[in-house]
């Protein structure tokens, strides 16, 4: 470990916060984490566990709005925006519309690719440590489709991916079946993004917490930050449960709660929670194994092998936080699975077996990563959206570099946290 740099305080113990703690520790910072919850759940636990250099297209892209409107008419569809006069949603929607164009996609693609590739490499390094075994498997993700229309779109995207230097195979039915011989697949074909991978996020989160605790990181759980004490251009302390927490450097994560948190520090961040669901399934026949994670494209359902089970996940409901399960959306996921994987005739899980989480979605689909402009000792790391797990380590390394006065290894110029302020 490097020479002591001072004390860093991280707000939020999701993957962005824990990764920041991990890399700050390596650079010689004394680290504390303040978390409003109890370290057993947040968006970083129940997600699909995918590492996704393939996701170089931001959420705001051409065609997304028209498709979204068609989906909104179906209660079981994978995407939903709750009609509302919420100023937060209206302002987010206007910005989303403004960015849903090819120019934005072209400008962002290589920056997102580089962030994900760097992070994927950092996951490989973490997995080498003896304290970690989180089922990391960098064996690709299959994008599976059933229709000619999606085949055409995905083939075009795969060609763009190849031009961006990503390792991709366009496969027919037979090619996919050769890769996954242990399950029946009713598909037209698919793309194998060999640059992608998957893991078990619950194991990763638990192991990161143990590692950090064993290396001296102090966690203050059940402490919700409700205020910032500033002096000129610096934060002196944050307030939680009436207690003051001081530090030299502050790191603000917070996932989908980032806007509320940032507002308390006088910073405007635009973000909507994108609620999604997941559940675990144990195949009746253990021979029904899949080796790779997959996305069932028309249904937008994620399928990930995890600890002898399969995790299915999906849907994106853009609306303010509401901790209620919409069973129609979960049924939408369940019913779409056998259309691609006929052996998986799955019963709708009980509510208690369904996990939900809120993706932190920025209106232009790009993360928020960098130094706050008016507060010299505040770094913001959030807005990972659909790829927040994948981006965890590169968020963390970048935070540690900025805090230590170094130029970030990756180019973060498009990710300015105050770009909409
Ligand atoms: C169904 C689903 C599938 C997904 N699949 C994938 C995938 O395969 N790959 C991928 O890369 N991403 C995936 N994601 C997205 C990914 O899970 C998120 O982007 C990521 O977990 C966000 O991490 P985070 O650390 O920013 O936020 P979180 O994990 O939500 O952590 C934020 C933490 O901050 C705390 N906090 C907030 N406010 C305060 C406060 N005031 N005081 C103290 N603490 C506070 C919260 O309690 C929380 O613990 C998926 C998401 C969903 C819903």
CSV table of C-alpha atoms and ligand atoms in Angstrom, one decimal:
chain,number,residue,atom,x,y,z
A,1,UNK,CA,0.0,0.0,0.0
A,2,UNK,CA,1.1,3.6,-0.8
A,3,UNK,CA,1.9,6.4,1.6
A,4,UNK,CA,-1.0,7.9,3.6
A,5,UNK,CA,-2.8,10.5,1.6
A,6,UNK,CA,-5.4,11.6,4.1
A,7,UNK,CA,-9.0,10.5,4.8
A,8,UNK,CA,-11.6,9.8,2.1
A,9,UNK,CA,-15.3,9.5,2.9
A,10,UNK,CA,-17.5,7.7,0.4
A,11,UNK,CA,-21.3,8.1,0.3
A,12,UNK,CA,-23.0,4.9,-0.8
A,13,UNK,CA,-22.0,1.3,-0.7
A,14,UNK,CA,-23.0,0.1,-4.2
A,15,UNK,CA,-20.5,-1.1,-6.7
A,16,UNK,CA,-19.5,2.5,-7.4
A,17,UNK,CA,-18.8,3.2,-3.7
A,18,UNK,CA,-17.1,-0.1,-2.9
A,19,UNK,CA,-14.9,0.1,-6.0
A,20,UNK,CA,-13.9,3.7,-5.1
A,21,UNK,CA,-13.0,2.4,-1.6
A,22,UNK,CA,-11.0,-0.4,-3.1
A,23,UNK,CA,-8.8,1.8,-5.3
A,24,UNK,CA,-8.5,4.7,-2.8
A,25,UNK,CA,-7.2,2.2,-0.3
A,26,UNK,CA,-4.6,1.0,-2.8
A,27,UNK,CA,-3.4,4.6,-3.3
A,28,UNK,CA,-2.9,5.0,0.5
A,29,UNK,CA,-6.1,6.8,1.6
A,30,UNK,CA,-7.7,6.1,4.9
A,31,UNK,CA,-11.3,5.2,3.8
A,32,UNK,CA,-14.7,5.4,5.5
A,33,UNK,CA,-18.0,4.5,3.8
A,34,UNK,CA,-21.4,6.0,4.9
A,35,UNK,CA,-24.4,3.9,3.8
A,36,UNK,CA,-28.1,4.6,4.5
A,37,UNK,CA,-28.9,0.9,4.4
A,38,UNK,CA,-27.3,-2.3,5.9
A,39,UNK,CA,-25.0,-3.6,3.1
A,40,UNK,CA,-27.3,-6.4,2.1
A,41,UNK,CA,-29.1,-4.9,-0.8
A,42,UNK,CA,-29.0,-2.2,-3.5
A,43,UNK,CA,-29.0,-2.1,-7.3
A,44,UNK,CA,-25.6,-3.7,-7.3
A,45,UNK,CA,-26.8,-7.1,-5.9
A,46,UNK,CA,-29.7,-8.4,-7.9
A,47,UNK,CA,-28.6,-7.3,-11.4
A,48,UNK,CA,-27.8,-9.6,-14.3
A,49,UNK,CA,-24.0,-9.6,-13.5
A,50,UNK,CA,-23.0,-8.8,-17.1
A,51,UNK,CA,-19.8,-7.1,-18.1
A,52,UNK,CA,-20.7,-5.2,-21.2
A,53,UNK,CA,-18.2,-3.6,-23.7
A,54,UNK,CA,-21.0,-4.6,-26.1
A,55,UNK,CA,-23.2,-1.8,-24.7
A,56,UNK,CA,-21.4,1.0,-26.5
A,57,UNK,CA,-24.7,2.5,-27.7
A,58,UNK,CA,-26.1,4.9,-25.0
A,59,UNK,CA,-29.7,4.4,-23.9
A,60,UNK,CA,-30.5,7.7,-25.7
A,61,UNK,CA,-30.3,6.5,-29.4
A,62,UNK,CA,-32.3,6.8,-32.6
A,63,UNK,CA,-35.5,4.6,-32.6
A,64,UNK,CA,-35.6,4.2,-28.8
A,65,UNK,CA,-38.4,6.7,-28.4
A,66,UNK,CA,-40.7,5.2,-31.1
A,67,UNK,CA,-40.1,1.7,-29.7
A,68,UNK,CA,-40.7,2.9,-26.2
A,69,UNK,CA,-44.0,4.4,-27.1
A,70,UNK,CA,-45.1,1.2,-28.7
A,71,UNK,CA,-44.1,-0.8,-25.6
A,72,UNK,CA,-45.9,1.6,-23.3
A,73,UNK,CA,-49.2,0.3,-24.7
A,74,UNK,CA,-48.6,-3.2,-23.4
A,75,UNK,CA,-48.6,-3.9,-19.6
A,76,UNK,CA,-46.2,-6.8,-20.0
A,77,UNK,CA,-43.7,-5.0,-22.2
A,78,UNK,CA,-40.0,-4.5,-21.2
A,79,UNK,CA,-40.1,-0.7,-21.1
A,80,UNK,CA,-42.5,1.7,-19.4
A,81,UNK,CA,-42.5,5.3,-18.6
A,82,UNK,CA,-45.2,6.1,-16.0
A,83,UNK,CA,-47.1,9.1,-17.4
A,84,UNK,CA,-46.7,11.9,-14.9
A,85,UNK,CA,-46.4,15.6,-14.5
A,86,UNK,CA,-43.4,15.2,-12.3
A,87,UNK,CA,-41.0,18.1,-13.3
A,88,UNK,CA,-38.1,15.7,-12.8
A,89,UNK,CA,-39.5,13.3,-15.4
A,90,UNK,CA,-40.4,16.0,-17.8
A,91,UNK,CA,-37.0,17.6,-17.7
A,92,UNK,CA,-35.3,14.2,-18.0
A,93,UNK,CA,-37.6,13.3,-21.0
A,94,UNK,CA,-36.7,16.5,-22.8
A,95,UNK,CA,-33.0,15.9,-22.4
A,96,UNK,CA,-33.5,12.2,-23.5
A,97,UNK,CA,-35.3,13.3,-26.7
A,98,UNK,CA,-32.6,15.8,-27.5
A,99,UNK,CA,-29.9,13.1,-27.3
A,100,UNK,CA,-31.7,10.3,-29.1
A,101,UNK,CA,-29.9,10.8,-32.4
A,102,UNK,CA,-27.1,9.3,-34.4
A,103,UNK,CA,-24.7,12.2,-33.7
A,104,UNK,CA,-24.8,11.6,-30.0
A,105,UNK,CA,-24.3,7.8,-30.5
A,106,UNK,CA,-21.3,8.4,-32.8
A,107,UNK,CA,-19.8,10.9,-30.4
A,108,UNK,CA,-20.2,8.6,-27.3
A,109,UNK,CA,-19.6,5.1,-28.6
A,110,UNK,CA,-15.8,4.9,-28.3
A,111,UNK,CA,-15.7,6.7,-24.9
A,112,UNK,CA,-18.2,4.1,-23.5
A,113,UNK,CA,-16.3,1.3,-25.1
A,114,UNK,CA,-13.1,2.4,-23.6
A,115,UNK,CA,-14.6,2.7,-20.1
A,116,UNK,CA,-16.1,-0.8,-20.3
A,117,UNK,CA,-13.0,-2.4,-21.7
A,118,UNK,CA,-10.8,-0.9,-19.0
A,119,UNK,CA,-13.3,-2.0,-16.3
A,120,UNK,CA,-13.4,-5.5,-17.7
A,121,UNK,CA,-9.6,-5.7,-17.5
A,122,UNK,CA,-9.8,-4.4,-13.9
A,123,UNK,CA,-12.3,-7.1,-13.0
A,124,UNK,CA,-9.8,-9.7,-14.3
A,125,UNK,CA,-7.2,-8.2,-12.0
A,126,UNK,CA,-9.5,-8.2,-8.9
A,127,UNK,CA,-10.4,-11.8,-9.7
A,128,UNK,CA,-6.7,-12.8,-9.5
A,129,UNK,CA,-6.6,-11.9,-5.8
A,130,UNK,CA,-7.0,-14.8,-3.4
A,131,UNK,CA,-9.7,-13.0,-1.5
A,132,UNK,CA,-12.0,-13.0,-4.5
A,133,UNK,CA,-14.0,-15.7,-6.3
A,134,UNK,CA,-17.1,-14.2,-7.8
A,135,UNK,CA,-17.6,-16.6,-10.8
A,136,UNK,CA,-16.1,-14.2,-13.2
A,137,UNK,CA,-16.3,-15.7,-16.7
A,138,UNK,CA,-15.1,-13.7,-19.6
A,139,UNK,CA,-16.6,-16.1,-22.2
A,140,UNK,CA,-18.9,-13.7,-24.1
A,141,UNK,CA,-22.5,-12.7,-24.1
A,142,UNK,CA,-25.0,-14.0,-26.6
A,143,UNK,CA,-27.5,-11.6,-28.1
A,144,UNK,CA,-30.3,-13.9,-29.3
A,145,UNK,CA,-33.0,-13.0,-31.7
A,146,UNK,CA,-36.1,-14.5,-33.2
A,147,UNK,CA,-37.2,-12.0,-35.9
A,148,UNK,CA,-35.7,-10.9,-39.2
A,149,UNK,CA,-36.1,-7.2,-38.2
A,150,UNK,CA,-33.9,-7.6,-35.0
A,151,UNK,CA,-31.5,-9.8,-36.9
A,152,UNK,CA,-30.9,-7.0,-39.4
A,153,UNK,CA,-30.5,-4.3,-36.6
A,154,UNK,CA,-28.2,-6.5,-34.6
A,155,UNK,CA,-26.1,-7.5,-37.6
A,156,UNK,CA,-25.6,-3.8,-38.4
A,157,UNK,CA,-24.7,-3.1,-34.7
A,158,UNK,CA,-22.2,-6.0,-34.8
A,159,UNK,CA,-20.5,-4.5,-37.8
A,160,UNK,CA,-20.2,-1.2,-35.9
A,161,UNK,CA,-18.8,-3.2,-32.9
A,162,UNK,CA,-16.2,-4.8,-35.2
A,163,UNK,CA,-15.2,-1.4,-36.5
A,164,UNK,CA,-14.8,-0.2,-32.9
A,165,UNK,CA,-12.3,-3.1,-32.5
A,166,UNK,CA,-14.6,-5.3,-30.4
A,167,UNK,CA,-14.4,-9.1,-30.7
A,168,UNK,CA,-17.8,-10.2,-32.2
A,169,UNK,CA,-19.1,-13.2,-34.1
A,170,UNK,CA,-22.4,-13.1,-36.1
A,171,UNK,CA,-23.9,-16.6,-35.9
A,172,UNK,CA,-26.8,-18.5,-37.3
A,173,UNK,CA,-28.9,-21.0,-35.3
A,174,UNK,CA,-26.4,-23.7,-35.8
A,175,UNK,CA,-23.5,-21.6,-34.7
A,176,UNK,CA,-25.3,-20.6,-31.5
A,177,UNK,CA,-26.3,-24.2,-30.8
A,178,UNK,CA,-22.7,-25.3,-31.0
A,179,UNK,CA,-21.8,-22.8,-28.3
A,180,UNK,CA,-24.7,-23.8,-26.1
A,181,UNK,CA,-25.3,-27.5,-26.7
A,182,UNK,CA,-27.0,-28.2,-23.3
A,183,UNK,CA,-30.2,-26.3,-23.9
A,184,UNK,CA,-32.9,-26.1,-26.7
A,185,UNK,CA,-33.0,-22.8,-28.4
A,186,UNK,CA,-35.9,-21.5,-30.6
A,187,UNK,CA,-34.1,-18.6,-32.3
A,188,UNK,CA,-33.2,-17.3,-35.7
A,189,UNK,CA,-29.6,-16.6,-34.7
A,190,UNK,CA,-27.5,-14.4,-32.6
A,191,UNK,CA,-24.3,-12.4,-32.0
A,192,UNK,CA,-21.6,-13.6,-29.7
A,193,UNK,CA,-19.9,-10.6,-28.1
A,194,UNK,CA,-16.7,-12.3,-27.1
A,195,UNK,CA,-15.5,-9.1,-25.5
A,196,UNK,CA,-18.2,-9.5,-22.8
A,197,UNK,CA,-18.5,-11.6,-19.7
A,198,UNK,CA,-20.5,-12.3,-16.6
A,199,UNK,CA,-20.2,-12.9,-12.8
A,200,UNK,CA,-22.1,-13.4,-9.6
A,201,UNK,CA,-22.7,-9.8,-8.3
A,202,UNK,CA,-23.9,-10.9,-4.8
A,203,UNK,CA,-20.6,-12.8,-4.3
A,204,UNK,CA,-18.6,-9.8,-5.7
A,205,UNK,CA,-20.3,-7.3,-3.3
A,206,UNK,CA,-19.9,-9.6,-0.2
A,207,UNK,CA,-16.3,-10.3,-1.0
A,208,UNK,CA,-15.5,-6.6,-1.6
A,209,UNK,CA,-17.1,-5.6,1.7
A,210,UNK,CA,-15.1,-8.3,3.6
A,211,UNK,CA,-11.9,-7.3,1.7
A,212,UNK,CA,-12.4,-3.6,2.6
A,213,UNK,CA,-13.2,-4.3,6.2
A,214,UNK,CA,-10.2,-6.6,6.6
A,215,UNK,CA,-8.0,-3.8,5.2
A,216,UNK,CA,-9.2,-1.2,7.6
A,217,UNK,CA,-12.1,0.5,5.8
A,218,UNK,CA,-14.7,1.6,8.3
A,219,UNK,CA,-18.4,1.3,7.4
A,220,UNK,CA,-21.1,3.4,9.0
A,221,UNK,CA,-24.3,1.7,8.1
A,222,UNK,CA,-27.9,2.9,8.6
A,223,UNK,CA,-26.6,6.4,8.2
A,224,UNK,CA,-28.4,8.5,5.6
A,225,UNK,CA,-26.5,11.6,4.6
A,226,UNK,CA,-28.9,14.6,4.9
A,227,UNK,CA,-26.6,17.6,4.8
A,228,UNK,CA,-23.2,19.0,3.8
A,229,UNK,CA,-21.2,21.4,5.8
A,230,UNK,CA,-19.2,23.6,3.5
A,231,UNK,CA,-16.6,26.3,3.9
A,232,UNK,CA,-15.9,28.3,0.7
A,233,UNK,CA,-15.0,25.7,-1.9
A,234,UNK,CA,-14.6,22.7,0.4
A,235,UNK,CA,-16.8,20.3,2.2
A,236,UNK,CA,-15.8,20.1,5.8
A,237,UNK,CA,-18.3,17.4,6.9
A,238,UNK,CA,-21.3,15.5,5.9
A,239,UNK,CA,-24.2,15.0,8.3
A,240,UNK,CA,-26.0,11.7,9.0
A,241,UNK,CA,-28.3,10.9,11.9
A,242,UNK,CA,-27.2,14.1,13.6
A,243,UNK,CA,-23.5,13.0,13.4
A,244,UNK,CA,-20.8,14.9,11.6
A,245,UNK,CA,-18.4,12.9,9.4
A,246,UNK,CA,-15.2,14.8,8.5
A,247,UNK,CA,-12.7,14.0,5.7
A,248,UNK,CA,-10.2,15.5,3.4
A,249,UNK,CA,-11.8,14.1,0.3
A,250,UNK,CA,-15.5,13.2,-0.3
A,251,UNK,CA,-16.8,10.8,-3.0
A,252,UNK,CA,-20.5,10.9,-3.8
A,253,UNK,CA,-22.1,7.8,-5.3
A,254,UNK,CA,-25.8,7.1,-4.3
A,255,UNK,CA,-27.0,5.2,-7.3
A,256,UNK,CA,-30.6,6.3,-8.3
A,257,UNK,CA,-30.7,8.6,-5.2
A,258,UNK,CA,-27.8,10.7,-6.5
A,259,UNK,CA,-30.0,13.7,-7.5
A,260,UNK,CA,-31.4,14.1,-4.0
A,261,UNK,CA,-28.0,13.7,-2.5
A,262,UNK,CA,-26.3,16.1,-4.9
A,263,UNK,CA,-29.0,18.7,-4.4
A,264,UNK,CA,-28.0,18.8,-0.7
A,265,UNK,CA,-24.6,19.9,-1.8
A,266,UNK,CA,-26.0,22.5,-4.2
A,267,UNK,CA,-25.4,20.4,-7.3
A,268,UNK,CA,-28.0,19.6,-9.9
A,269,UNK,CA,-27.8,16.1,-11.4
A,270,UNK,CA,-30.4,14.7,-13.8
A,271,UNK,CA,-31.2,11.1,-13.3
A,272,UNK,CA,-34.3,8.9,-13.3
A,273,UNK,CA,-34.6,5.5,-11.6
A,274,UNK,CA,-35.1,2.7,-14.2
A,275,UNK,CA,-36.7,-0.1,-12.2
A,276,UNK,CA,-36.0,-3.6,-13.1
A,277,UNK,CA,-36.7,-7.1,-11.7
A,278,UNK,CA,-34.8,-10.4,-11.4
A,279,UNK,CA,-35.3,-13.8,-10.0
A,280,UNK,CA,-33.3,-17.0,-9.7
A,281,UNK,CA,-34.3,-20.3,-11.3
A,282,UNK,CA,-32.9,-23.8,-10.6
A,283,UNK,CA,-33.2,-25.9,-13.8
A,284,UNK,CA,-35.1,-29.2,-13.0
A,285,UNK,CA,-32.6,-31.0,-15.2
A,286,UNK,CA,-29.1,-30.0,-14.2
A,287,UNK,CA,-28.1,-30.9,-17.7
A,288,UNK,CA,-30.0,-27.8,-18.9
A,289,UNK,CA,-26.9,-25.7,-18.4
A,290,UNK,CA,-26.0,-22.5,-20.2
A,291,UNK,CA,-22.4,-21.6,-20.4
A,292,UNK,CA,-22.7,-17.9,-21.3
A,293,UNK,CA,-25.0,-15.1,-20.3
A,294,UNK,CA,-27.5,-14.1,-23.0
A,295,UNK,CA,-29.9,-11.3,-23.8
A,296,UNK,CA,-33.3,-12.4,-25.4
A,297,UNK,CA,-33.4,-9.3,-27.6
A,298,UNK,CA,-37.0,-8.8,-28.6
A,299,UNK,CA,-38.1,-9.4,-25.0
A,300,UNK,CA,-35.2,-7.5,-23.5
A,301,UNK,CA,-34.7,-10.3,-21.0
A,302,UNK,CA,-31.3,-11.1,-19.5
A,303,UNK,CA,-30.3,-14.7,-18.7
A,304,UNK,CA,-27.2,-15.3,-16.6
A,305,UNK,CA,-25.8,-18.6,-15.2
A,306,UNK,CA,-25.0,-18.0,-11.5
A,307,UNK,CA,-23.9,-20.5,-8.9
A,308,UNK,CA,-25.7,-23.5,-10.5
A,309,UNK,CA,-28.9,-21.4,-11.0
A,310,UNK,CA,-30.0,-19.1,-13.7
A,311,UNK,CA,-30.8,-15.5,-13.0
A,312,UNK,CA,-33.5,-14.0,-15.3
A,313,UNK,CA,-33.9,-10.2,-15.3
A,314,UNK,CA,-35.5,-7.4,-17.2
A,315,UNK,CA,-37.9,-4.5,-17.6
A,316,UNK,CA,-37.2,-0.8,-17.4
A,317,UNK,CA,-39.8,1.3,-15.7
A,318,UNK,CA,-38.8,4.9,-15.7
A,319,UNK,CA,-40.7,6.5,-12.8
A,320,UNK,CA,-39.9,8.0,-9.3
A,321,UNK,CA,-39.0,5.4,-6.7
A,322,UNK,CA,-41.9,3.1,-5.7
A,323,UNK,CA,-41.1,0.0,-3.8
A,324,UNK,CA,-43.9,-2.1,-5.2
A,325,UNK,CA,-43.6,-5.1,-7.5
A,326,UNK,CA,-45.6,-4.8,-10.7
A,327,UNK,CA,-46.5,-8.5,-11.3
A,328,UNK,CA,-47.6,-7.9,-15.0
A,329,UNK,CA,-44.0,-6.9,-15.8
A,330,UNK,CA,-42.6,-9.9,-14.1
A,331,UNK,CA,-45.1,-12.1,-15.9
A,332,UNK,CA,-43.9,-10.5,-19.1
A,333,UNK,CA,-40.4,-11.7,-18.3
A,334,UNK,CA,-41.6,-15.2,-17.4
A,335,UNK,CA,-43.7,-15.7,-20.5
A,336,UNK,CA,-41.0,-14.6,-22.9
A,337,UNK,CA,-38.4,-17.1,-21.6
A,338,UNK,CA,-39.8,-20.3,-23.2
A,339,UNK,CA,-40.3,-18.5,-26.5
A,340,UNK,CA,-36.5,-18.6,-26.8
A,341,UNK,CA,-35.7,-21.5,-24.4
A,342,UNK,CA,-38.6,-24.0,-24.7
A,343,UNK,CA,-37.3,-26.2,-21.8
A,344,UNK,CA,-37.8,-23.3,-19.3
A,345,UNK,CA,-41.5,-23.4,-18.7
A,346,UNK,CA,-41.2,-21.4,-15.5
A,347,UNK,CA,-43.9,-20.5,-13.0
A,348,UNK,CA,-44.2,-16.9,-12.0
A,349,UNK,CA,-42.2,-16.5,-8.8
A,350,UNK,CA,-43.7,-15.5,-5.5
A,351,UNK,CA,-43.3,-11.8,-4.7
A,352,UNK,CA,-40.9,-12.7,-1.9
A,353,UNK,CA,-38.6,-14.4,-4.5
A,354,UNK,CA,-38.5,-11.4,-6.8
A,355,UNK,CA,-35.8,-8.8,-6.5
A,356,UNK,CA,-36.1,-5.3,-7.8
A,357,UNK,CA,-33.6,-2.4,-8.2
A,358,UNK,CA,-33.4,1.0,-9.7
A,359,UNK,CA,-30.8,1.6,-12.5
A,360,UNK,CA,-29.4,5.2,-12.2
A,361,UNK,CA,-30.3,6.5,-15.7
A,362,UNK,CA,-28.9,9.7,-17.0
A,363,UNK,CA,-30.9,11.3,-19.8
A,364,UNK,CA,-28.1,11.0,-22.4
A,365,UNK,CA,-27.2,7.5,-21.3
A,366,UNK,CA,-23.7,8.5,-20.2
A,367,UNK,CA,-22.3,8.1,-16.7
A,368,UNK,CA,-21.5,11.0,-14.3
A,369,UNK,CA,-17.8,10.7,-13.4
A,370,UNK,CA,-15.5,13.4,-12.3
A,371,UNK,CA,-14.6,16.3,-10.0
A,372,UNK,CA,-17.4,18.7,-8.9
A,373,UNK,CA,-16.7,22.2,-10.1
A,374,UNK,CA,-17.6,24.3,-7.1
A,375,UNK,CA,-16.4,21.9,-4.4
A,376,UNK,CA,-12.7,21.1,-4.6
A,377,UNK,CA,-12.8,18.0,-2.4
A,378,UNK,CA,-15.8,16.3,-4.0
A,379,UNK,CA,-15.8,13.6,-6.7
A,380,UNK,CA,-19.0,12.2,-8.2
A,381,UNK,CA,-19.3,8.7,-9.5
A,382,UNK,CA,-22.8,7.5,-10.7
A,383,UNK,CA,-25.3,7.3,-13.5
A,384,UNK,CA,-24.0,3.9,-14.6
A,385,UNK,CA,-27.6,3.0,-15.9
A,386,UNK,CA,-27.7,-0.4,-17.5
A,387,UNK,CA,-24.0,-0.9,-17.2
A,388,UNK,CA,-23.3,0.3,-13.7
A,389,UNK,CA,-21.9,-3.0,-12.5
A,390,UNK,CA,-19.7,-3.4,-15.5
A,391,UNK,CA,-18.3,0.1,-14.9
A,392,UNK,CA,-17.7,-0.3,-11.2
A,393,UNK,CA,-13.9,-0.8,-11.2
A,394,UNK,CA,-13.1,1.9,-13.7
A,395,UNK,CA,-15.3,4.3,-11.7
A,396,UNK,CA,-13.3,3.3,-8.6
A,397,UNK,CA,-9.9,3.6,-10.3
A,398,UNK,CA,-10.8,7.0,-11.8
A,399,UNK,CA,-12.0,8.3,-8.5
A,400,UNK,CA,-8.7,7.3,-6.8
A,401,UNK,CA,-6.7,8.9,-9.6
A,402,UNK,CA,-8.5,12.2,-9.4
A,403,UNK,CA,-8.4,12.2,-5.6
A,404,UNK,CA,-4.6,11.6,-5.7
A,405,UNK,CA,-4.0,14.5,-8.2
A,406,UNK,CA,-3.3,12.2,-11.1
A,407,UNK,CA,-4.6,12.4,-14.7
A,408,UNK,CA,-7.3,9.7,-15.1
A,409,UNK,CA,-6.1,6.8,-17.2
A,410,UNK,CA,-9.4,6.8,-19.2
A,411,UNK,CA,-10.8,9.9,-20.9
A,412,UNK,CA,-13.7,11.2,-18.9
A,413,UNK,CA,-14.4,14.4,-20.8
A,414,UNK,CA,-17.9,13.3,-21.9
A,415,UNK,CA,-18.9,12.3,-18.3
A,416,UNK,CA,-18.7,15.7,-16.5
A,417,UNK,CA,-21.2,15.3,-13.6
A,418,UNK,CA,-22.4,18.9,-14.1
A,419,UNK,CA,-22.9,18.8,-17.8
A,420,UNK,CA,-26.6,19.7,-17.5
A,421,UNK,CA,-26.2,22.3,-14.9
B,1,LIG,C1,-32.7,-5.8,-13.4
B,1,LIG,C2,-31.4,-5.1,-13.5
B,1,LIG,C3,-30.3,-5.8,-14.2
B,1,LIG,C4,-29.1,-5.1,-14.4
B,1,LIG,N1,-28.1,-5.8,-15.0
B,1,LIG,C5,-26.9,-5.2,-15.1
B,1,LIG,C6,-25.8,-5.9,-15.8
B,1,LIG,O1,-25.9,-7.1,-16.2
B,1,LIG,N2,-24.6,-5.3,-15.9
B,1,LIG,C7,-24.4,-4.0,-15.4
B,1,LIG,O2,-23.3,-3.5,-15.6
B,1,LIG,N3,-25.4,-3.3,-14.8
B,1,LIG,C8,-26.6,-3.9,-14.6
B,1,LIG,N4,-27.6,-3.2,-14.0
B,1,LIG,C9,-27.4,-1.9,-13.5
B,1,LIG,C10,-26.5,-1.9,-12.2
B,1,LIG,O3,-27.0,-2.8,-11.3
B,1,LIG,C11,-26.5,-0.5,-11.6
B,1,LIG,O4,-26.1,0.5,-12.6
B,1,LIG,C12,-25.4,-0.4,-10.5
B,1,LIG,O5,-25.6,-1.4,-9.6
B,1,LIG,C13,-25.4,1.0,-9.8
B,1,LIG,O6,-24.4,1.0,-8.8
B,1,LIG,P1,-24.3,2.2,-7.9
B,1,LIG,O7,-23.2,1.9,-6.9
B,1,LIG,O8,-24.2,3.5,-8.7
B,1,LIG,O9,-25.7,2.3,-7.1
B,1,LIG,P2,-26.3,1.4,-6.0
B,1,LIG,O10,-25.9,0.0,-6.2
B,1,LIG,O11,-27.8,1.6,-6.0
B,1,LIG,O12,-25.7,1.9,-4.7
B,1,LIG,C14,-26.0,3.2,-4.2
B,1,LIG,C15,-25.9,3.2,-2.7
B,1,LIG,O13,-26.0,4.5,-2.2
B,1,LIG,C16,-26.8,4.5,-1.0
B,1,LIG,N5,-27.3,5.9,-0.8
B,1,LIG,C17,-28.1,6.6,-1.5
B,1,LIG,N6,-28.4,7.8,-1.0
B,1,LIG,C18,-27.7,7.8,0.2
B,1,LIG,C19,-27.6,8.8,1.3
B,1,LIG,N7,-28.3,9.9,1.3
B,1,LIG,N8,-26.8,8.5,2.4
B,1,LIG,C20,-26.2,7.3,2.4
B,1,LIG,N9,-26.2,6.3,1.5
B,1,LIG,C21,-27.0,6.6,0.4
B,1,LIG,C22,-27.9,3.5,-1.3
B,1,LIG,O14,-28.5,3.0,-0.2
B,1,LIG,C23,-27.1,2.4,-2.1
B,1,LIG,O15,-26.6,1.4,-1.2
B,1,LIG,C24,-28.9,-3.8,-13.8
B,1,LIG,C25,-29.9,-3.2,-13.1
B,1,LIG,C26,-31.1,-3.8,-12.9
B,1,LIG,C27,-32.2,-3.2,-12.1
